[in-house]
Amino acid sequence: MTEILYDEIPSLDLADFTSGDASKKAAFVNKLGDAYQNIGFVAIKGHGLSKELQDRLYSVIKEFFTFSDEVKTQYEKPEIGFQRGYTGKGKEHAKGRNTGDLKEFYHVGQELSDIPDSDPIKAEYPANIWPAELPEFKEVALEIYKTLEAAGKNMLKAIALHLGLEEDYFEDKVAYGNSILRQIHYFPIENPEEVPADAVRAAEHGDINLITLLMGASADGLQVLRRDGKWIPITALPDQLVVNVGDMLERLTNKKLKSTIHRVVNPPRELMHTSRYSIPFFMHPRSEMDLTCLDSCVDEQNPKQFADATAGKFLDERLRELGLKK
């Protein structure tokens, strides 16, 4: 593999993969593989998510986050590890840190009515929580959830081909997977001197899941840690999603594909009073997926680096480390 130090993340068009043109498809797989073996991030267009749909969801969540804490906390459920509904300010912290991030967010998962009764996974998931004050939230959030899930499945097909696996290797593993649409509000800081000195919007971290598809990366603040130790800004065009490798995929591939550390830094002091919004879709498999390192990713030069685990066990462990589960 060629070591590449990217100054910006590569841009790709998912339509090249889905177009039916074999040479375009192969070129997409090669470019994606190079990016994921080096920096772990790409910017993607051709994902099927319209600007109109994105604008509708942003409009709804911006309204939700203007509500009083009294209203918002009605939708907060610590007893389910905050996996659905609202999570209040500073509740989540990065692995290895105790200072809470300067954000609040709202989680949407699989809609239970979409899962067949015959599938035992249905019993594992809590029901979604919909704010009574915003009846339009459910329809737009679920449409975006399904659109991003479909784009994620195509990305995983390309990843499977890059790894020398059958194209549909991940299909049964992510069918009704435990994916989460997280609507984040990085709230304004009116008095910067009153927050802890080490508090940031999102401290440096890797994502837990297989891949993350991010709306809202055109706003300033998102940075990725390059292999040489340099932080580089991630900027995407408004029509692009940023798609990165998560820890589960890094684990499965024995670090062949890189779950790169990233963060959201605070704006300059004079802009601390402004809000920032972003919406990541954390693509998770079903809990029973075996994350044992693939044989093809283990050899003498790269011995096995992870103990065997299922996705469910790994997720549970990480949620405890993040302070979202007792």
mmCIF file of C-alpha atoms in Angstrom:
data_model
loop_
_atom_site.group_PDB
_atom_site.id
_atom_site.type_symbol
_atom_site.label_atom_id
_atom_site.label_comp_id
_atom_site.label_asym_id
_atom_site.label_seq_id
_atom_site.Cartn_x
_atom_site.Cartn_y
_atom_site.Cartn_z
ATOM 1 C CA MET A 1 0.000 0.000 0.000
ATOM 2 C CA THR A 2 1.231 3.487 -0.860
ATOM 3 C CA GLU A 3 1.440 5.888 2.095
ATOM 4 C CA ILE A 4 -0.474 9.044 1.138
ATOM 5 C CA LEU A 5 -0.560 12.194 3.273
ATOM 6 C CA TYR A 6 -3.740 13.957 2.180
ATOM 7 C CA ASP A 7 -4.020 17.740 2.645
ATOM 8 C CA GLU A 8 -7.759 17.401 2.227
ATOM 9 C CA ILE A 9 -10.056 14.426 2.156
ATOM 10 C CA PRO A 10 -10.687 12.851 -1.283
ATOM 11 C CA SER A 11 -13.987 13.559 -3.079
ATOM 12 C CA LEU A 12 -15.844 10.700 -4.786
ATOM 13 C CA ASP A 13 -19.187 10.252 -6.554
ATOM 14 C CA LEU A 14 -21.237 7.292 -5.312
ATOM 15 C CA ALA A 15 -23.075 7.344 -8.668
ATOM 16 C CA ASP A 16 -19.855 5.969 -10.205
ATOM 17 C CA PHE A 17 -20.314 2.858 -8.076
ATOM 18 C CA THR A 18 -24.030 2.417 -8.745
ATOM 19 C CA SER A 19 -24.107 3.441 -12.449
ATOM 20 C CA GLY A 20 -23.616 -0.038 -13.909
ATOM 21 C CA ASP A 21 -20.355 1.017 -15.609
ATOM 22 C CA ALA A 22 -17.778 -1.612 -14.573
ATOM 23 C CA SER A 23 -14.720 0.595 -15.054
ATOM 24 C CA LYS A 24 -16.227 3.504 -13.076
ATOM 25 C CA LYS A 25 -17.232 1.072 -10.341
ATOM 26 C CA ALA A 26 -13.724 -0.408 -10.121
ATOM 27 C CA ALA A 27 -12.140 3.065 -10.048
ATOM 28 C CA PHE A 28 -14.470 4.083 -7.197
ATOM 29 C CA VAL A 29 -13.518 0.982 -5.185
ATOM 30 C CA ASN A 30 -9.788 1.638 -5.718
ATOM 31 C CA LYS A 31 -9.967 5.319 -4.730
ATOM 32 C CA LEU A 32 -12.124 4.522 -1.714
ATOM 33 C CA GLY A 33 -9.713 1.796 -0.615
ATOM 34 C CA ASP A 34 -6.721 4.135 -0.873
ATOM 35 C CA ALA A 35 -8.508 6.793 1.182
ATOM 36 C CA TYR A 36 -9.724 4.377 3.852
ATOM 37 C CA GLN A 37 -6.309 2.752 4.232
ATOM 38 C CA ASN A 38 -4.696 6.159 4.711
ATOM 39 C CA ILE A 39 -6.935 8.841 6.198
ATOM 40 C CA GLY A 40 -10.199 6.981 6.809
ATOM 41 C CA PHE A 41 -12.418 9.781 5.412
ATOM 42 C CA VAL A 42 -13.962 10.678 2.035
ATOM 43 C CA ALA A 43 -16.468 13.288 0.807
ATOM 44 C CA ILE A 44 -19.265 11.717 -1.244
ATOM 45 C CA LYS A 45 -21.825 13.125 -3.670
ATOM 46 C CA GLY A 46 -24.449 11.064 -5.525
ATOM 47 C CA HIS A 47 -25.785 9.772 -2.181
ATOM 48 C CA GLY A 48 -29.480 10.308 -2.965
ATOM 49 C CA LEU A 49 -30.177 12.855 -0.232
ATOM 50 C CA SER A 50 -31.790 16.006 -1.629
ATOM 51 C CA LYS A 51 -31.042 19.507 -0.351
ATOM 52 C CA GLU A 52 -34.773 20.035 0.173
ATOM 53 C CA LEU A 53 -34.948 17.039 2.522
ATOM 54 C CA GLN A 54 -31.848 18.137 4.435
ATOM 55 C CA ASP A 55 -33.206 21.668 4.790
ATOM 56 C CA ARG A 56 -36.493 20.329 6.162
ATOM 57 C CA LEU A 57 -34.738 18.307 8.866
ATOM 58 C CA TYR A 58 -32.426 21.186 9.819
ATOM 59 C CA SER A 59 -35.450 23.465 10.131
ATOM 60 C CA VAL A 60 -37.191 21.012 12.494
ATOM 61 C CA ILE A 61 -34.197 20.327 14.718
ATOM 62 C CA LYS A 62 -33.271 23.992 14.967
ATOM 63 C CA GLU A 63 -36.761 24.597 16.295
ATOM 64 C CA PHE A 64 -36.502 21.699 18.756
ATOM 65 C CA PHE A 65 -33.260 22.998 20.220
ATOM 66 C CA THR A 66 -34.843 26.415 20.857
ATOM 67 C CA PHE A 67 -37.230 24.781 23.345
ATOM 68 C CA SER A 68 -36.665 25.200 27.079
ATOM 69 C CA ASP A 69 -34.705 22.532 28.966
ATOM 70 C CA GLU A 70 -37.956 21.681 30.729
ATOM 71 C CA VAL A 71 -39.548 20.710 27.400
ATOM 72 C CA LYS A 72 -36.482 18.966 25.960
ATOM 73 C CA THR A 73 -35.820 16.809 29.037
ATOM 74 C CA GLN A 74 -39.295 15.266 28.705
ATOM 75 C CA TYR A 75 -37.725 13.336 25.831
ATOM 76 C CA GLU A 76 -34.574 12.264 27.688
ATOM 77 C CA LYS A 77 -34.328 8.574 28.621
ATOM 78 C CA PRO A 78 -31.162 7.690 30.575
ATOM 79 C CA GLU A 79 -32.695 4.296 31.411
ATOM 80 C CA ILE A 80 -32.169 3.223 27.761
ATOM 81 C CA GLY A 81 -28.652 4.655 27.640
ATOM 82 C CA PHE A 82 -29.907 7.744 25.747
ATOM 83 C CA GLN A 83 -30.185 5.574 22.602
ATOM 84 C CA ARG A 84 -33.437 7.288 21.586
ATOM 85 C CA GLY A 85 -34.658 10.825 22.128
ATOM 86 C CA TYR A 86 -32.829 13.749 23.708
ATOM 87 C CA THR A 87 -29.423 13.873 25.422
ATOM 88 C CA GLY A 88 -28.745 17.019 27.416
ATOM 89 C CA LYS A 89 -25.788 19.386 27.418
ATOM 90 C CA GLY A 90 -22.456 17.959 28.514
ATOM 91 C CA LYS A 91 -23.790 14.404 29.125
ATOM 92 C CA GLU A 92 -21.434 12.749 26.619
ATOM 93 C CA HIS A 93 -17.657 12.866 26.880
ATOM 94 C CA ALA A 94 -14.954 11.323 24.714
ATOM 95 C CA LYS A 95 -13.322 8.038 25.722
ATOM 96 C CA GLY A 96 -10.622 8.711 28.310
ATOM 97 C CA ARG A 97 -12.005 12.151 29.288
ATOM 98 C CA ASN A 98 -14.291 13.341 32.064
ATOM 99 C CA THR A 99 -15.137 16.825 30.738
ATOM 100 C CA GLY A 100 -18.464 16.795 28.882
ATOM 101 C CA ASP A 101 -18.673 17.970 25.269
ATOM 102 C CA LEU A 102 -20.339 21.327 24.521
ATOM 103 C CA LYS A 103 -23.297 19.807 22.690
ATOM 104 C CA GLU A 104 -26.803 18.382 23.021
ATOM 105 C CA PHE A 105 -28.400 15.936 20.601
ATOM 106 C CA TYR A 106 -31.423 13.871 19.592
ATOM 107 C CA HIS A 107 -31.325 10.207 18.546
ATOM 108 C CA VAL A 108 -33.536 8.398 16.047
ATOM 109 C CA GLY A 109 -33.146 4.650 15.436
ATOM 110 C CA GLN A 110 -34.904 1.922 13.469
ATOM 111 C CA GLU A 111 -38.665 2.469 13.386
ATOM 112 C CA LEU A 112 -40.033 -0.680 15.040
ATOM 113 C CA SER A 113 -43.070 -0.878 12.744
ATOM 114 C CA ASP A 114 -40.670 -1.362 9.784
ATOM 115 C CA ILE A 115 -39.080 -4.497 11.287
ATOM 116 C CA PRO A 116 -40.872 -7.821 10.672
ATOM 117 C CA ASP A 117 -42.306 -9.431 13.812
ATOM 118 C CA SER A 118 -40.448 -12.609 12.827
ATOM 119 C CA ASP A 119 -37.057 -10.901 13.276
ATOM 120 C CA PRO A 120 -35.774 -11.327 16.869
ATOM 121 C CA ILE A 121 -33.802 -8.064 16.557
ATOM 122 C CA LYS A 122 -37.090 -6.162 17.006
ATOM 123 C CA ALA A 123 -37.105 -7.026 20.724
ATOM 124 C CA GLU A 124 -33.627 -5.503 21.199
ATOM 125 C CA TYR A 125 -34.497 -1.943 20.191
ATOM 126 C CA PRO A 126 -36.370 0.724 22.143
ATOM 127 C CA ALA A 127 -39.139 2.594 20.334
ATOM 128 C CA ASN A 128 -38.359 5.977 18.811
ATOM 129 C CA ILE A 129 -39.439 9.038 20.782
ATOM 130 C CA TRP A 130 -41.143 11.822 18.827
ATOM 131 C CA PRO A 131 -41.620 15.335 20.248
ATOM 132 C CA ALA A 132 -45.330 16.151 20.422
ATOM 133 C CA GLU A 133 -44.497 19.796 19.658
ATOM 134 C CA LEU A 134 -43.079 18.912 16.205
ATOM 135 C CA PRO A 135 -45.410 16.507 14.356
ATOM 136 C CA GLU A 136 -43.395 16.892 11.118
ATOM 137 C CA PHE A 137 -40.179 15.572 12.748
ATOM 138 C CA LYS A 138 -41.054 11.879 12.410
ATOM 139 C CA GLU A 139 -41.696 11.837 8.656
ATOM 140 C CA VAL A 140 -38.605 13.798 7.611
ATOM 141 C CA ALA A 141 -36.250 12.101 10.092
ATOM 142 C CA LEU A 142 -37.313 8.604 8.997
ATOM 143 C CA GLU A 143 -37.000 9.492 5.306
ATOM 144 C CA ILE A 144 -33.458 10.748 5.871
ATOM 145 C CA TYR A 145 -32.678 7.698 8.032
ATOM 146 C CA LYS A 146 -33.709 5.345 5.211
ATOM 147 C CA THR A 147 -31.903 7.371 2.530
ATOM 148 C CA LEU A 148 -28.638 7.403 4.497
ATOM 149 C CA GLU A 149 -29.015 3.721 5.349
ATOM 150 C CA ALA A 150 -29.320 2.911 1.625
ATOM 151 C CA ALA A 151 -26.257 5.055 0.789
ATOM 152 C CA GLY A 152 -24.372 3.360 3.618
ATOM 153 C CA LYS A 153 -25.210 -0.081 2.241
ATOM 154 C CA ASN A 154 -23.723 0.927 -1.127
ATOM 155 C CA MET A 155 -20.584 2.230 0.597
ATOM 156 C CA LEU A 156 -20.273 -1.093 2.440
ATOM 157 C CA LYS A 157 -20.602 -2.972 -0.861
ATOM 158 C CA ALA A 158 -17.643 -0.988 -2.221
ATOM 159 C CA ILE A 159 -15.686 -1.642 0.980
ATOM 160 C CA ALA A 160 -16.432 -5.374 0.719
ATOM 161 C CA LEU A 161 -15.067 -5.457 -2.845
ATOM 162 C CA HIS A 162 -11.945 -3.566 -1.764
ATOM 163 C CA LEU A 163 -11.394 -6.195 0.943
ATOM 164 C CA GLY A 164 -11.761 -9.051 -1.564
ATOM 165 C CA LEU A 165 -15.095 -10.153 -0.074
ATOM 166 C CA GLU A 166 -18.387 -10.861 -1.809
ATOM 167 C CA GLU A 167 -20.107 -7.570 -2.657
ATOM 168 C CA ASP A 168 -23.059 -8.369 -0.402
ATOM 169 C CA TYR A 169 -20.891 -9.493 2.565
ATOM 170 C CA PHE A 170 -22.348 -6.824 4.875
ATOM 171 C CA GLU A 171 -25.964 -7.001 3.675
ATOM 172 C CA ASP A 172 -27.347 -9.506 6.203
ATOM 173 C CA LYS A 173 -25.173 -8.013 8.942
ATOM 174 C CA VAL A 174 -26.688 -4.523 8.595
ATOM 175 C CA ALA A 175 -30.281 -5.566 7.784
ATOM 176 C CA TYR A 176 -32.299 -3.692 10.458
ATOM 177 C CA GLY A 177 -28.971 -2.861 12.096
ATOM 178 C CA ASN A 178 -28.675 -0.741 15.218
ATOM 179 C CA SER A 179 -27.975 2.474 13.261
ATOM 180 C CA ILE A 180 -28.550 5.882 14.818
ATOM 181 C CA LEU A 181 -29.381 9.256 13.249
ATOM 182 C CA ARG A 182 -27.968 11.855 15.646
ATOM 183 C CA GLN A 183 -29.109 15.470 15.341
ATOM 184 C CA ILE A 184 -26.469 17.580 17.119
ATOM 185 C CA HIS A 185 -26.638 21.160 18.377
ATOM 186 C CA TYR A 186 -23.319 22.674 19.407
ATOM 187 C CA PHE A 187 -24.910 25.352 21.532
ATOM 188 C CA PRO A 188 -23.809 28.996 21.846
ATOM 189 C CA ILE A 189 -21.428 29.863 24.657
ATOM 190 C CA GLU A 190 -22.357 33.336 25.886
ATOM 191 C CA ASN A 191 -19.647 33.461 28.582
ATOM 192 C CA PRO A 192 -16.613 31.459 27.376
ATOM 193 C CA GLU A 193 -14.755 32.061 30.656
ATOM 194 C CA GLU A 194 -17.460 30.102 32.524
ATOM 195 C CA VAL A 195 -16.914 26.766 30.715
ATOM 196 C CA PRO A 196 -14.103 24.380 31.763
ATOM 197 C CA ALA A 197 -10.805 25.313 30.114
ATOM 198 C CA ASP A 198 -10.584 21.930 28.348
ATOM 199 C CA ALA A 199 -14.227 21.827 27.189
ATOM 200 C CA VAL A 200 -14.703 21.605 23.420
ATOM 201 C CA ARG A 201 -17.633 20.992 21.097
ATOM 202 C CA ALA A 202 -16.509 17.396 20.488
ATOM 203 C CA ALA A 203 -13.227 16.178 21.948
ATOM 204 C CA GLU A 204 -10.958 14.008 19.809
ATOM 205 C CA HIS A 205 -12.503 10.576 19.294
ATOM 206 C CA GLY A 206 -13.061 7.687 16.922
ATOM 207 C CA ASP A 207 -16.594 6.575 16.014
ATOM 208 C CA ILE A 208 -17.803 3.257 17.437
ATOM 209 C CA ASN A 209 -19.749 1.943 14.434
ATOM 210 C CA LEU A 210 -18.920 0.490 10.979
ATOM 211 C CA ILE A 211 -19.109 3.750 8.995
ATOM 212 C CA THR A 212 -20.486 7.240 9.658
ATOM 213 C CA LEU A 213 -22.282 9.335 7.033
ATOM 214 C CA LEU A 214 -22.259 12.996 8.060
ATOM 215 C CA MET A 215 -24.561 15.820 7.003
ATOM 216 C CA GLY A 216 -23.366 19.301 7.892
ATOM 217 C CA ALA A 217 -19.639 18.999 7.315
ATOM 218 C CA SER A 218 -19.646 22.231 5.323
ATOM 219 C CA ALA A 219 -19.595 24.153 8.634
ATOM 220 C CA ASP A 220 -16.205 25.069 10.091
ATOM 221 C CA GLY A 221 -14.718 23.202 13.037
ATOM 222 C CA LEU A 222 -14.414 19.540 12.033
ATOM 223 C CA GLN A 223 -10.793 18.316 11.945
ATOM 224 C CA VAL A 224 -9.133 14.936 11.352
ATOM 225 C CA LEU A 225 -5.786 13.773 12.743
ATOM 226 C CA ARG A 226 -3.477 12.786 9.906
ATOM 227 C CA ARG A 227 -1.020 9.947 10.424
ATOM 228 C CA ASP A 228 1.921 12.354 10.761
ATOM 229 C CA GLY A 229 0.227 14.048 13.731
ATOM 230 C CA LYS A 230 -1.129 17.080 11.852
ATOM 231 C CA TRP A 231 -4.777 18.113 12.293
ATOM 232 C CA ILE A 232 -6.355 18.965 8.943
ATOM 233 C CA PRO A 233 -9.737 20.687 8.483
ATOM 234 C CA ILE A 234 -12.528 18.695 6.889
ATOM 235 C CA THR A 235 -14.583 20.789 4.571
ATOM 236 C CA ALA A 236 -17.207 19.310 2.297
ATOM 237 C CA LEU A 237 -19.304 21.004 -0.333
ATOM 238 C CA PRO A 238 -22.976 21.492 0.568
ATOM 239 C CA ASP A 239 -24.000 18.578 -1.708
ATOM 240 C CA GLN A 240 -21.500 16.160 -0.150
ATOM 241 C CA LEU A 241 -21.656 13.822 2.813
ATOM 242 C CA VAL A 242 -18.489 12.989 4.694
ATOM 243 C CA VAL A 243 -18.188 9.215 5.163
ATOM 244 C CA ASN A 244 -15.613 7.783 7.552
ATOM 245 C CA VAL A 245 -14.474 4.426 8.890
ATOM 246 C CA GLY A 246 -15.559 3.579 12.448
ATOM 247 C CA ASP A 247 -13.907 1.427 15.096
ATOM 248 C CA MET A 248 -15.967 -1.680 14.270
ATOM 249 C CA LEU A 249 -14.708 -1.684 10.673
ATOM 250 C CA GLU A 250 -11.143 -0.997 11.816
ATOM 251 C CA ARG A 251 -11.436 -3.925 14.199
ATOM 252 C CA LEU A 252 -12.906 -6.262 11.565
ATOM 253 C CA THR A 253 -10.077 -5.384 9.160
ATOM 254 C CA ASN A 254 -7.329 -5.549 11.819
ATOM 255 C CA LYS A 255 -6.513 -1.842 11.232
ATOM 256 C CA LYS A 256 -6.167 -2.244 7.467
ATOM 257 C CA LEU A 257 -8.935 0.382 7.214
ATOM 258 C CA LYS A 258 -8.384 3.351 9.511
ATOM 259 C CA SER A 259 -10.831 4.703 12.075
ATOM 260 C CA THR A 260 -9.204 8.106 12.240
ATOM 261 C CA ILE A 261 -9.364 10.338 15.295
ATOM 262 C CA HIS A 262 -11.357 13.521 14.682
ATOM 263 C CA ARG A 263 -12.777 16.419 16.687
ATOM 264 C CA VAL A 264 -14.968 19.529 16.478
ATOM 265 C CA VAL A 265 -13.010 22.521 17.781
ATOM 266 C CA ASN A 266 -14.505 25.621 19.352
ATOM 267 C CA PRO A 267 -14.933 28.626 17.075
ATOM 268 C CA PRO A 268 -12.891 31.789 17.654
ATOM 269 C CA ARG A 269 -13.897 33.500 20.900
ATOM 270 C CA GLU A 270 -15.862 36.187 19.049
ATOM 271 C CA LEU A 271 -18.027 33.461 17.438
ATOM 272 C CA MET A 272 -18.566 31.336 20.577
ATOM 273 C CA HIS A 273 -22.079 32.816 20.865
ATOM 274 C CA THR A 274 -23.162 31.111 17.602
ATOM 275 C CA SER A 275 -24.767 27.696 17.130
ATOM 276 C CA ARG A 276 -23.451 24.893 14.924
ATOM 277 C CA TYR A 277 -25.553 21.936 13.758
ATOM 278 C CA SER A 278 -24.563 18.634 12.220
ATOM 279 C CA ILE A 279 -26.312 15.320 11.621
ATOM 280 C CA PRO A 280 -24.250 12.125 11.560
ATOM 281 C CA PHE A 281 -25.759 8.751 10.674
ATOM 282 C CA PHE A 282 -23.878 6.114 12.659
ATOM 283 C CA MET A 283 -24.215 2.902 10.647
ATOM 284 C CA HIS A 284 -24.213 -0.044 13.011
ATOM 285 C CA PRO A 285 -24.661 -3.727 12.257
ATOM 286 C CA ARG A 286 -26.940 -6.090 14.106
ATOM 287 C CA SER A 287 -25.707 -6.877 17.609
ATOM 288 C CA GLU A 288 -24.793 -10.466 16.734
ATOM 289 C CA MET A 289 -22.303 -9.475 13.994
ATOM 290 C CA ASP A 290 -18.958 -11.138 14.640
ATOM 291 C CA LEU A 291 -16.159 -8.532 14.620
ATOM 292 C CA THR A 292 -13.380 -11.154 14.684
ATOM 293 C CA CYS A 293 -10.558 -9.894 12.450
ATOM 294 C CA LEU A 294 -10.896 -11.151 8.873
ATOM 295 C CA ASP A 295 -8.313 -13.865 8.068
ATOM 296 C CA SER A 296 -7.310 -11.941 4.934
ATOM 297 C CA CYS A 297 -6.282 -8.962 7.116
ATOM 298 C CA VAL A 298 -3.984 -10.948 9.412
ATOM 299 C CA ASP A 299 -0.454 -12.017 8.455
ATOM 300 C CA GLU A 300 3.095 -12.040 9.825
ATOM 301 C CA GLN A 301 3.598 -8.341 9.081
ATOM 302 C CA ASN A 302 0.229 -7.451 10.636
ATOM 303 C CA PRO A 303 -0.565 -9.916 13.427
ATOM 304 C CA LYS A 304 -4.049 -9.978 14.946
ATOM 305 C CA GLN A 305 -4.486 -6.903 17.167
ATOM 306 C CA PHE A 306 -7.962 -7.372 18.658
ATOM 307 C CA ALA A 307 -9.732 -9.928 20.832
ATOM 308 C CA ASP A 308 -12.841 -11.510 19.298
ATOM 309 C CA ALA A 309 -16.109 -9.698 20.089
ATOM 310 C CA THR A 310 -19.612 -9.243 18.780
ATOM 311 C CA ALA A 311 -20.824 -5.795 17.710
ATOM 312 C CA GLY A 312 -23.309 -5.749 20.618
ATOM 313 C CA LYS A 313 -20.654 -6.474 23.222
ATOM 314 C CA PHE A 314 -18.279 -3.875 21.768
ATOM 315 C CA LEU A 315 -21.011 -1.196 21.618
ATOM 316 C CA ASP A 316 -22.018 -1.829 25.220
ATOM 317 C CA GLU A 317 -18.411 -1.478 26.380
ATOM 318 C CA ARG A 318 -17.927 1.788 24.494
ATOM 319 C CA LEU A 319 -21.210 3.375 25.673
ATOM 320 C CA ARG A 320 -20.024 2.846 29.258
ATOM 321 C CA GLU A 321 -16.712 4.539 28.416
ATOM 322 C CA LEU A 322 -18.608 7.535 26.958
ATOM 323 C CA GLY A 323 -20.728 7.997 30.081
ATOM 324 C CA LEU A 324 -23.981 7.125 28.275
ATOM 325 C CA LYS A 325 -24.524 3.812 30.053
ATOM 326 C CA LYS A 326 -24.008 2.808 33.663
#
